[in-house]
Each structure stands twice: as structure tokens, then as C-alpha cells.
mmCIF file with all atom_site columns, C-alpha atoms in Angstrom:
data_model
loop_
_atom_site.group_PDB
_atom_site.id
_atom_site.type_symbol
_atom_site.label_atom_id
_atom_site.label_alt_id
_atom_site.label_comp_id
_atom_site.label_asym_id
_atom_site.label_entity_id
_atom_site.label_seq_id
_atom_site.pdbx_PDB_ins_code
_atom_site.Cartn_x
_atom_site.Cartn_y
_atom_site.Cartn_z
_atom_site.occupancy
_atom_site.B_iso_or_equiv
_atom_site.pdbx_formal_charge
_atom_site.auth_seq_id
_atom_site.auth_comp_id
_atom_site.auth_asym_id
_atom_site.auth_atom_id
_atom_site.pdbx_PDB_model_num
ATOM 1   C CA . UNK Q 1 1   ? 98.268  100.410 80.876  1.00 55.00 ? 803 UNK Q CA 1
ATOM 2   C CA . UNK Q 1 2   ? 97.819  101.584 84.320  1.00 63.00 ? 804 UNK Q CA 1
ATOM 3   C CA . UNK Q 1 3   ? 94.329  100.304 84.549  1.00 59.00 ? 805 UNK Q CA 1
ATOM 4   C CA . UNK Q 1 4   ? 95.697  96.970  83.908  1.00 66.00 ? 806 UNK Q CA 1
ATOM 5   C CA . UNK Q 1 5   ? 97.295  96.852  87.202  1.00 72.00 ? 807 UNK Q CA 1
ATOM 6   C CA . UNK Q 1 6   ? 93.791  97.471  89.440  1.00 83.00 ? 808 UNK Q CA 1
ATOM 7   C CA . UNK Q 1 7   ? 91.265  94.882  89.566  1.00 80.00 ? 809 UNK Q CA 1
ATOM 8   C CA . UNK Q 1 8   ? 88.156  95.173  87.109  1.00 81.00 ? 810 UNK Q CA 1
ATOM 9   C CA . UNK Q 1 9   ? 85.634  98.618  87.823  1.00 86.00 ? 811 UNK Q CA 1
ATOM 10  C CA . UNK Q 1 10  ? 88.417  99.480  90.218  1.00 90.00 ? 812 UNK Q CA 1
ATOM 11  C CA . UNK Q 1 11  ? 88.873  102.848 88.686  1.00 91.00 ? 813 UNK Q CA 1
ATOM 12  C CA . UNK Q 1 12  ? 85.334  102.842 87.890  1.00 91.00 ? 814 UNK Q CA 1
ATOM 13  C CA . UNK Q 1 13  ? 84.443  102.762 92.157  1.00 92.00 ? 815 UNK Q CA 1
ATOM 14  C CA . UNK Q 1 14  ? 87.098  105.468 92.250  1.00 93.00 ? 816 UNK Q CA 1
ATOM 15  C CA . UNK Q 1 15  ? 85.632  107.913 89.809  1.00 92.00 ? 817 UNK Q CA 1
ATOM 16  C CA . UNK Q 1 16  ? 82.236  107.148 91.937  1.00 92.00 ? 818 UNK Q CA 1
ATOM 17  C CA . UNK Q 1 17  ? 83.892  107.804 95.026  1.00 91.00 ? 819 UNK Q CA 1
ATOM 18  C CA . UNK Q 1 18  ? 85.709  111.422 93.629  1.00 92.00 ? 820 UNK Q CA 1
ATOM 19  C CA . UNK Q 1 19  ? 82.414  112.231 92.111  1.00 92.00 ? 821 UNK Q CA 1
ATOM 20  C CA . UNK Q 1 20  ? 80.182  111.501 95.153  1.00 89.00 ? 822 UNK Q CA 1
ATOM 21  C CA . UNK Q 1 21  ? 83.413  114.058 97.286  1.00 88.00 ? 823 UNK Q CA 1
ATOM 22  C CA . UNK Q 1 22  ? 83.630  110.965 99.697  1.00 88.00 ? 824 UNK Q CA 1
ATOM 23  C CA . UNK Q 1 23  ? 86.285  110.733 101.546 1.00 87.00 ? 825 UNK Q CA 1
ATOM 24  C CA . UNK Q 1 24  ? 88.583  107.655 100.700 1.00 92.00 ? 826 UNK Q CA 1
ATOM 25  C CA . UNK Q 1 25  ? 91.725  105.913 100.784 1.00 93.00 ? 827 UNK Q CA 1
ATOM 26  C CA . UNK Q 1 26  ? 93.881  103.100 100.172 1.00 94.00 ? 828 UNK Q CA 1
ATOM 27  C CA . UNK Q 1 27  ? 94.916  100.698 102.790 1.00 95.00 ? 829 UNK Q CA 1
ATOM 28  C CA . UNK Q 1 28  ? 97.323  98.000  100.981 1.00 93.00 ? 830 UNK Q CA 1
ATOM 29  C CA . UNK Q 1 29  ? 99.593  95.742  102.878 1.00 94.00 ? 831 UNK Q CA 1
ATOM 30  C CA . UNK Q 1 30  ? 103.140 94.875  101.762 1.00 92.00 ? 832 UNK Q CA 1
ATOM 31  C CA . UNK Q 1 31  ? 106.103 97.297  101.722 1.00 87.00 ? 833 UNK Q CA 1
ATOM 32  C CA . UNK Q 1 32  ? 108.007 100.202 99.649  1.00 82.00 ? 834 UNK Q CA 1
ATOM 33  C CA . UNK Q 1 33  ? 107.333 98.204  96.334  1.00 86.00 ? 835 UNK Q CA 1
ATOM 34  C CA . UNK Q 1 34  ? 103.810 98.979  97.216  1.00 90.00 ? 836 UNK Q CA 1
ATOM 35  C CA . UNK Q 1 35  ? 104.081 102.992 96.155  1.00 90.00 ? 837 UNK Q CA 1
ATOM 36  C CA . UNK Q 1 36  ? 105.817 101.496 92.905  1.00 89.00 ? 838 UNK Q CA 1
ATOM 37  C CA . UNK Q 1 37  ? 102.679 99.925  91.868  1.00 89.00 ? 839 UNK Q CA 1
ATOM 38  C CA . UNK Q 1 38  ? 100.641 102.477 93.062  1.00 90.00 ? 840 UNK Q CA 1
ATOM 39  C CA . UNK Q 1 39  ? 102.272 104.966 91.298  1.00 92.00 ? 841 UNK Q CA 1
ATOM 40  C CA . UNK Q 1 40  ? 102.503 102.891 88.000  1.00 91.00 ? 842 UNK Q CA 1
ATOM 41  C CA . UNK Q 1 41  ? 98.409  102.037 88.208  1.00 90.00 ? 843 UNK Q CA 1
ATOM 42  C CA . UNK Q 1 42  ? 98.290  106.060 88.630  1.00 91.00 ? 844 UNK Q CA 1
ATOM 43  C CA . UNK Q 1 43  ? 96.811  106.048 92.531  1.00 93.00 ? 845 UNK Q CA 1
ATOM 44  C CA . UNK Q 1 44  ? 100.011 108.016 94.479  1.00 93.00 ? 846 UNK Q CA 1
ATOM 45  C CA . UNK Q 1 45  ? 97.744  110.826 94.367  1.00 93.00 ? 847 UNK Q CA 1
ATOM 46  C CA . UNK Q 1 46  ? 95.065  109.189 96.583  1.00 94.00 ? 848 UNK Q CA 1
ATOM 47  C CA . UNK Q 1 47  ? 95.395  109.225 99.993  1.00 94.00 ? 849 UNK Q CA 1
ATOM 48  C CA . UNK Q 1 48  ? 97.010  106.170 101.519 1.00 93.00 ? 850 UNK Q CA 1
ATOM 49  C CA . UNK Q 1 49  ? 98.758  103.756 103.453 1.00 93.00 ? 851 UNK Q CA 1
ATOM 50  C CA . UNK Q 1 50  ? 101.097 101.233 103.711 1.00 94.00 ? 852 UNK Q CA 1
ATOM 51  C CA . UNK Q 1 51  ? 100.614 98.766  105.837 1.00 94.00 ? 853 UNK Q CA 1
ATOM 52  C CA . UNK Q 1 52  ? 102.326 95.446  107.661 1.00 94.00 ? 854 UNK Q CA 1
ATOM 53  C CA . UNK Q 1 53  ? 99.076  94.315  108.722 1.00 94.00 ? 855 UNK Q CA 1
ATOM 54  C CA . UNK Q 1 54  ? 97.687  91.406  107.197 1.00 96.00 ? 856 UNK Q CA 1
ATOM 55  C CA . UNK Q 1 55  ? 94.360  91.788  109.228 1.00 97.00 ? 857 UNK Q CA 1
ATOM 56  C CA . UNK Q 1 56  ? 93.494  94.948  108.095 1.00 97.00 ? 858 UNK Q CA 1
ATOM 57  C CA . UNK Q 1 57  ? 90.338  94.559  110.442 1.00 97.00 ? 859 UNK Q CA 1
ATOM 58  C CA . UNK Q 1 58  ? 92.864  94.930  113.107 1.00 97.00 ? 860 UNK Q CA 1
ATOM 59  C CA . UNK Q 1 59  ? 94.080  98.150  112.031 1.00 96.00 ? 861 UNK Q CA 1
ATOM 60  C CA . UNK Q 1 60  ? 90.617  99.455  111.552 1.00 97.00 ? 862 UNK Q CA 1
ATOM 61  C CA . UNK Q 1 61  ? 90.062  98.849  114.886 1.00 97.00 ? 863 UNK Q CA 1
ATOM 62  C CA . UNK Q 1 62  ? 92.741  100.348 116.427 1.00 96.00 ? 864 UNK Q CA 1
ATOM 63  C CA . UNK Q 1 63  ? 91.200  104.006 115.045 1.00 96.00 ? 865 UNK Q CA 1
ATOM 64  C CA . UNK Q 1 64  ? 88.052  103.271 116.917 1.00 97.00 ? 866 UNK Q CA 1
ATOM 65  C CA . UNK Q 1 65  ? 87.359  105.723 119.352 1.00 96.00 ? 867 UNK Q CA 1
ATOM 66  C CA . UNK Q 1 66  ? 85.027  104.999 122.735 1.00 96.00 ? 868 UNK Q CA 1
ATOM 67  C CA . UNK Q 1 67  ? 81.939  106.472 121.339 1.00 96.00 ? 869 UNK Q CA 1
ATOM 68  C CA . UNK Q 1 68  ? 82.255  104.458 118.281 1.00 95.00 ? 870 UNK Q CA 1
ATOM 69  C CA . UNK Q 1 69  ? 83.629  106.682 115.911 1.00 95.00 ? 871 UNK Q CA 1
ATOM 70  C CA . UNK Q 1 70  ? 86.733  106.267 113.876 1.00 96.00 ? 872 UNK Q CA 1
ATOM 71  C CA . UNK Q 1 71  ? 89.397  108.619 114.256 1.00 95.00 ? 873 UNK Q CA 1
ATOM 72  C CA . UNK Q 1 72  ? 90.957  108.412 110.846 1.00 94.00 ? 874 UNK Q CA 1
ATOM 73  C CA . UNK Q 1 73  ? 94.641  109.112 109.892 1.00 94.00 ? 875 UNK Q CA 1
ATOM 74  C CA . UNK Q 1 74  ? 95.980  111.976 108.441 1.00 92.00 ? 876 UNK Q CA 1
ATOM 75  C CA . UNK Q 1 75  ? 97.544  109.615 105.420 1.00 91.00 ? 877 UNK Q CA 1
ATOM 76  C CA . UNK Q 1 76  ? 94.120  108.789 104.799 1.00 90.00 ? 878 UNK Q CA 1
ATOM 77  C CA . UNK Q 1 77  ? 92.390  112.144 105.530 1.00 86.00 ? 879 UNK Q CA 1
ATOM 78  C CA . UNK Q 1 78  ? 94.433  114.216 103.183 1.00 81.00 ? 880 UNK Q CA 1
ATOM 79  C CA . UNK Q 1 79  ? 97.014  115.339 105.884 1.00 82.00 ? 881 UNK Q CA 1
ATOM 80  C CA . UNK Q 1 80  ? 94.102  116.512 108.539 1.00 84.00 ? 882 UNK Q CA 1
ATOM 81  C CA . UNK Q 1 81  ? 92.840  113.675 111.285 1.00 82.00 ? 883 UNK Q CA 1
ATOM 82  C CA . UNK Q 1 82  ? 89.362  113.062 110.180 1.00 90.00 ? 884 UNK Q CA 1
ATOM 83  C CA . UNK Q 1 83  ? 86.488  111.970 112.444 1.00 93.00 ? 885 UNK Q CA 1
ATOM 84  C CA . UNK Q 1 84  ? 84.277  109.197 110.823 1.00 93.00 ? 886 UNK Q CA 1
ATOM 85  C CA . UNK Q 1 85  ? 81.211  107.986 112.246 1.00 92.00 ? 887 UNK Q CA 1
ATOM 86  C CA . UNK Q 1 86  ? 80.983  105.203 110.158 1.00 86.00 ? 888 UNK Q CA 1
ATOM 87  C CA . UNK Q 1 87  ? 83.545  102.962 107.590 1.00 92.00 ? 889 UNK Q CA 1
ATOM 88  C CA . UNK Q 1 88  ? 83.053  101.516 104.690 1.00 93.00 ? 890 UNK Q CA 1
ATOM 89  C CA . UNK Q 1 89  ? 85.857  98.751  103.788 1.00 95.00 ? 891 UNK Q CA 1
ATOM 90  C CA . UNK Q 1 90  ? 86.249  97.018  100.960 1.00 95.00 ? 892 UNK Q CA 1
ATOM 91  C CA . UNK Q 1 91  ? 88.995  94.232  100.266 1.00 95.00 ? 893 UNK Q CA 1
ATOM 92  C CA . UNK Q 1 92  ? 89.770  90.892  98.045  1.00 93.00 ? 894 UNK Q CA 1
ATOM 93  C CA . UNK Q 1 93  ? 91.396  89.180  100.430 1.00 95.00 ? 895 UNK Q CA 1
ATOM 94  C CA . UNK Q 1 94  ? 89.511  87.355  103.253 1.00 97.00 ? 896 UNK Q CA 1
ATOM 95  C CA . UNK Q 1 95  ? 92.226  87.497  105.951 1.00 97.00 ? 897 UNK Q CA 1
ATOM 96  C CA . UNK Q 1 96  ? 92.092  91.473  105.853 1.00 97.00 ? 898 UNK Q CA 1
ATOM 97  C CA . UNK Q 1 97  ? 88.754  91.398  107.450 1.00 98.00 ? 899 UNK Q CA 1
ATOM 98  C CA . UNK Q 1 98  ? 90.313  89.798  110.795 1.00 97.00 ? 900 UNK Q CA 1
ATOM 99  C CA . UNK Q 1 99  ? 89.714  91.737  113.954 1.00 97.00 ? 901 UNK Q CA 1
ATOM 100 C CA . UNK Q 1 100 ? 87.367  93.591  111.846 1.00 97.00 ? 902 UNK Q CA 1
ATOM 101 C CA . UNK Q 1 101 ? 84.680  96.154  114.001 1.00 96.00 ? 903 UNK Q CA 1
ATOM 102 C CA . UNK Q 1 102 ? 81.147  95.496  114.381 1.00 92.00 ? 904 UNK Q CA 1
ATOM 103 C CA . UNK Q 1 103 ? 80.158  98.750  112.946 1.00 91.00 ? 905 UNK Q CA 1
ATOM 104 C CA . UNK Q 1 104 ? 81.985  98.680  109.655 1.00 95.00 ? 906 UNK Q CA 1
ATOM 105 C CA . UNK Q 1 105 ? 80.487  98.011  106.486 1.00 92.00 ? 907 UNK Q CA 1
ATOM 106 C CA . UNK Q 1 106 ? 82.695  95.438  104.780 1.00 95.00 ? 908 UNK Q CA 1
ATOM 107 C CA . UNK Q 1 107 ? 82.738  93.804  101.030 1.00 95.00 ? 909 UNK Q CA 1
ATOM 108 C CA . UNK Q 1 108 ? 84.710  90.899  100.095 1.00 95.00 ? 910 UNK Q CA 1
ATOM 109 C CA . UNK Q 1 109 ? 85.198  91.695  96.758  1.00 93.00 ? 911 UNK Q CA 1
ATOM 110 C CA . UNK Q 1 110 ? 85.818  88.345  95.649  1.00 91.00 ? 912 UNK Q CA 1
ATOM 111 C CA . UNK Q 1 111 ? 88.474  88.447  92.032  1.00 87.00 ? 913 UNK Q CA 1
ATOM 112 C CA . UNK Q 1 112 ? 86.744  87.673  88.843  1.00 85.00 ? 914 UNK Q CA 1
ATOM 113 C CA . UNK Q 1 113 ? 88.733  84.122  88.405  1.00 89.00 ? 915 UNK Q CA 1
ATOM 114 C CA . UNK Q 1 114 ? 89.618  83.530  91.921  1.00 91.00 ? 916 UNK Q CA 1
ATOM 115 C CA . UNK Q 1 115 ? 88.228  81.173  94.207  1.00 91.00 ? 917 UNK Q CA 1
ATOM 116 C CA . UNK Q 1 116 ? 88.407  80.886  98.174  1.00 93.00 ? 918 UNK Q CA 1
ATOM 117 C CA . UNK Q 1 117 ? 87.225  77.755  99.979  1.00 94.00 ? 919 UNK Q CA 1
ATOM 118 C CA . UNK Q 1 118 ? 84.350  77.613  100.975 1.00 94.00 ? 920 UNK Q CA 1
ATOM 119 C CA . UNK Q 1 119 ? 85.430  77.438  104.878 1.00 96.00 ? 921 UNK Q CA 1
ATOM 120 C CA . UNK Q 1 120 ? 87.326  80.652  104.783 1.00 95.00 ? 922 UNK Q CA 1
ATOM 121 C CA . UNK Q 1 121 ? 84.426  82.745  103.490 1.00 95.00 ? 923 UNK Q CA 1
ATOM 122 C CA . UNK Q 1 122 ? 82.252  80.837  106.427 1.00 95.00 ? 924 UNK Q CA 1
ATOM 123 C CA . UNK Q 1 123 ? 84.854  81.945  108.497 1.00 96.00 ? 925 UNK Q CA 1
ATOM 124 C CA . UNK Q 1 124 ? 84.520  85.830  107.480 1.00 97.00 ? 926 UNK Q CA 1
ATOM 125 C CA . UNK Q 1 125 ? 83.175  87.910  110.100 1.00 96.00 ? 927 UNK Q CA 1
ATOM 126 C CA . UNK Q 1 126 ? 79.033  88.039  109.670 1.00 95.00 ? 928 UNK Q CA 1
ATOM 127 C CA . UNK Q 1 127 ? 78.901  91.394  109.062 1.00 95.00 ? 929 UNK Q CA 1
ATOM 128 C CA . UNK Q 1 128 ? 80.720  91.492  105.759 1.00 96.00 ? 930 UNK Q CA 1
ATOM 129 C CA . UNK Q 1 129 ? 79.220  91.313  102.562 1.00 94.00 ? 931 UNK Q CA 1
ATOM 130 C CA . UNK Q 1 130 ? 81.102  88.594  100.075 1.00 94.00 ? 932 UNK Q CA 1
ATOM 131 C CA . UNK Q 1 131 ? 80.639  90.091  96.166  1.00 92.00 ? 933 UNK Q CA 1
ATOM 132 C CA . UNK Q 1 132 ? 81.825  88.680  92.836  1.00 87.00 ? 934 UNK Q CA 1
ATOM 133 C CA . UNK Q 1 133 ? 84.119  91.557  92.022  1.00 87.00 ? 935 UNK Q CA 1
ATOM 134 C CA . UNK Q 1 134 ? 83.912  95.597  92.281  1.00 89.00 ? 936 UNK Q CA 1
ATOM 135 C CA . UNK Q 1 135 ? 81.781  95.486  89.287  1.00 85.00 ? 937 UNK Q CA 1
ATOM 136 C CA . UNK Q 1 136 ? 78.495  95.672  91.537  1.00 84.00 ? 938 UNK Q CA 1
ATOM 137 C CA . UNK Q 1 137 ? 79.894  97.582  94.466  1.00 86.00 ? 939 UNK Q CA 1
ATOM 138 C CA . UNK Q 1 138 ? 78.635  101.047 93.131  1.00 82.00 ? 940 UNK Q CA 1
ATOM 139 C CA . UNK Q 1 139 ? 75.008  99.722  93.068  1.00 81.00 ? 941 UNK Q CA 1
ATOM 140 C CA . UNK Q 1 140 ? 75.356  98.517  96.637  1.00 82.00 ? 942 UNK Q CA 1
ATOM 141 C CA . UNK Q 1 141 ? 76.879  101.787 98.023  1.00 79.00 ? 943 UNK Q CA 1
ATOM 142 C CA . UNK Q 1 142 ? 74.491  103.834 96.275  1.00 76.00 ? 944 UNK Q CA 1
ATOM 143 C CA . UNK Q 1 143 ? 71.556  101.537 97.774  1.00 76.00 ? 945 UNK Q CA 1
ATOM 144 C CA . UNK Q 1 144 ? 73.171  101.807 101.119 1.00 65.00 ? 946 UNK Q CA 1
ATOM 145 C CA . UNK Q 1 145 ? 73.570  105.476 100.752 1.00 62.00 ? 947 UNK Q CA 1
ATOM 146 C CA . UNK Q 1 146 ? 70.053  105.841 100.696 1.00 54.00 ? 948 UNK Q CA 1
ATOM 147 C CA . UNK Q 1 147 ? 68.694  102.984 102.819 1.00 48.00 ? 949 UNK Q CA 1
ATOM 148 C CA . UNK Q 1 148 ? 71.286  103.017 105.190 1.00 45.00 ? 950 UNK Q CA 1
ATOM 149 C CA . UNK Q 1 149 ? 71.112  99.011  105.566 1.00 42.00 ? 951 UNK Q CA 1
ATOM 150 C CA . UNK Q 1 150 ? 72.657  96.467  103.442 1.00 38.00 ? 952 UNK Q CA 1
ATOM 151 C CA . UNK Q 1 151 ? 70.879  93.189  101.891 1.00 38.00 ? 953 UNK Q CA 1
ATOM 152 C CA . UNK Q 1 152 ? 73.609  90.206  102.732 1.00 37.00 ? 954 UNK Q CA 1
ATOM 153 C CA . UNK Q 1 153 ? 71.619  87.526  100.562 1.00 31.00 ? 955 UNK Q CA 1
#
């Protein structure tokens, strides 16, 4: 089924996401045979990108404007440019969060049955978040929504 291509509460944090009318995308790194799966897991219709960045941090930061902001592209902004004052990221893979910006709020969402030594999670920039899958990220962005600060214990 297409939901067993996502990782688990994947398309739960989407239906979140569409319900809450954030805006959102998909920043996956590989190639062509990356819209393949996306289409099969049924997420071509969400806006996205493609990327041959490993360090997706990097990429983040190369949107950041001088005043802070985030000038997002129109892949990812439904074919407008779109003007964020603030990023939430989210990844499983610790090397995306290289290069990452100070003022983005970034989850390690850590896959149910994977493990990562324990000196590259040290080595993940202080400002991200490490969770045990997506399965508790709608709890944490609903308790950032309305504190506006996130708990890193």
C-alpha cells in the first residue's frame, strides 16, 4: 500500500499539517527515481523538491535572507515564492541537518528500528531536537505552536 512506503505517522503529520493549512513541503535527496516513489506512496501532489544535497541544512540556508527570514521556493510554496519567518525541518537522517541555520526548528526523527551512533547524534547541531520516530512529532508542534519554545530533554 502506499502508506507502506512512508515512515510510521508519516501520513498521520501530513493530515496534521493539511488540517492546521500550514504551509509544507518535501525536501528529499536522490534523483528522478525519487518522484517514482513519491508518486507510488501518493505525495506528487505535495509540494516538493528534489534535491542533490546531502546536507539539507545547507540548502536551508541558502534561502535565508539578511533579516533572517527564509525566502522559500516556488516548488515548495505551491508555484508562488513564499516569505517564511521561521522553518520547521524535520528529517531521519543526521547528515541532512549539516550547515543547518540557527533559527530553524529541527527534529531528528530517529526510524523506529534504526540506530545511529552515539557520536553522530553528539555531533548534530544543538539546536535540533533528536525523536524516536514521527509518532510524537504532532504533540511537539502543537506544544510549540502555542509556547513558541521547544523542551530538548
Amino acid at each position: 500500500t502506499q502508506d507502506d512506503m512512508l515512515l510510521p505517522f508519516a501520513r498521520d503529520l501530513i493530515s496534521y499539517l493539511q488540517r492546521m493549512h500550514y504551509h509544507f513541503g518535501i525536501v528529499t535527496y536522490g534523483r528522478a527515481w525519487q518522484l517514482t516513489k513519491m508518486s507510488a506512496a501518493g505525495l506528487i501532489g505535495i509540494p516538493h523538491i528534489v534535491t542533490s544535497v546531502k546536507e539539507k541544512g545547507v540548502l536551508l540556508t541558502s534561502w535565508q535572507q539578511d533579516d533572517g527570514s527564509f525566502l522559500i521556493p516556488s516548488e515548495l510554496a505551491g508555484g508562488d515564492v513564499l516569505q517564511a519567518k521561521r522553518l520547521v525541518f524535520i528529517d531521519d537522517k543526521p547528515i541532512s541537518f549539516t550547515g543547518l541555520p540557527q533559527n530553524v526548528d529541527a527534529f531528528c526523527a530517529i526510524t523506529p528500528g534504526v540506530s545511529w551512533p552515539q557520536e553522530v547524534l553528539a555531533a548534530l547541531p544543538p539546536h535540533v531536537t533528536v525523536i524516536h520516530g514521527l509518532g510524537s512529532i504532532i504533540e511537539l508542534l502543537i506544544s510549540h505552536k502555542d509556547s513558541k519554545a521547544i523542551d530538548k530533554t
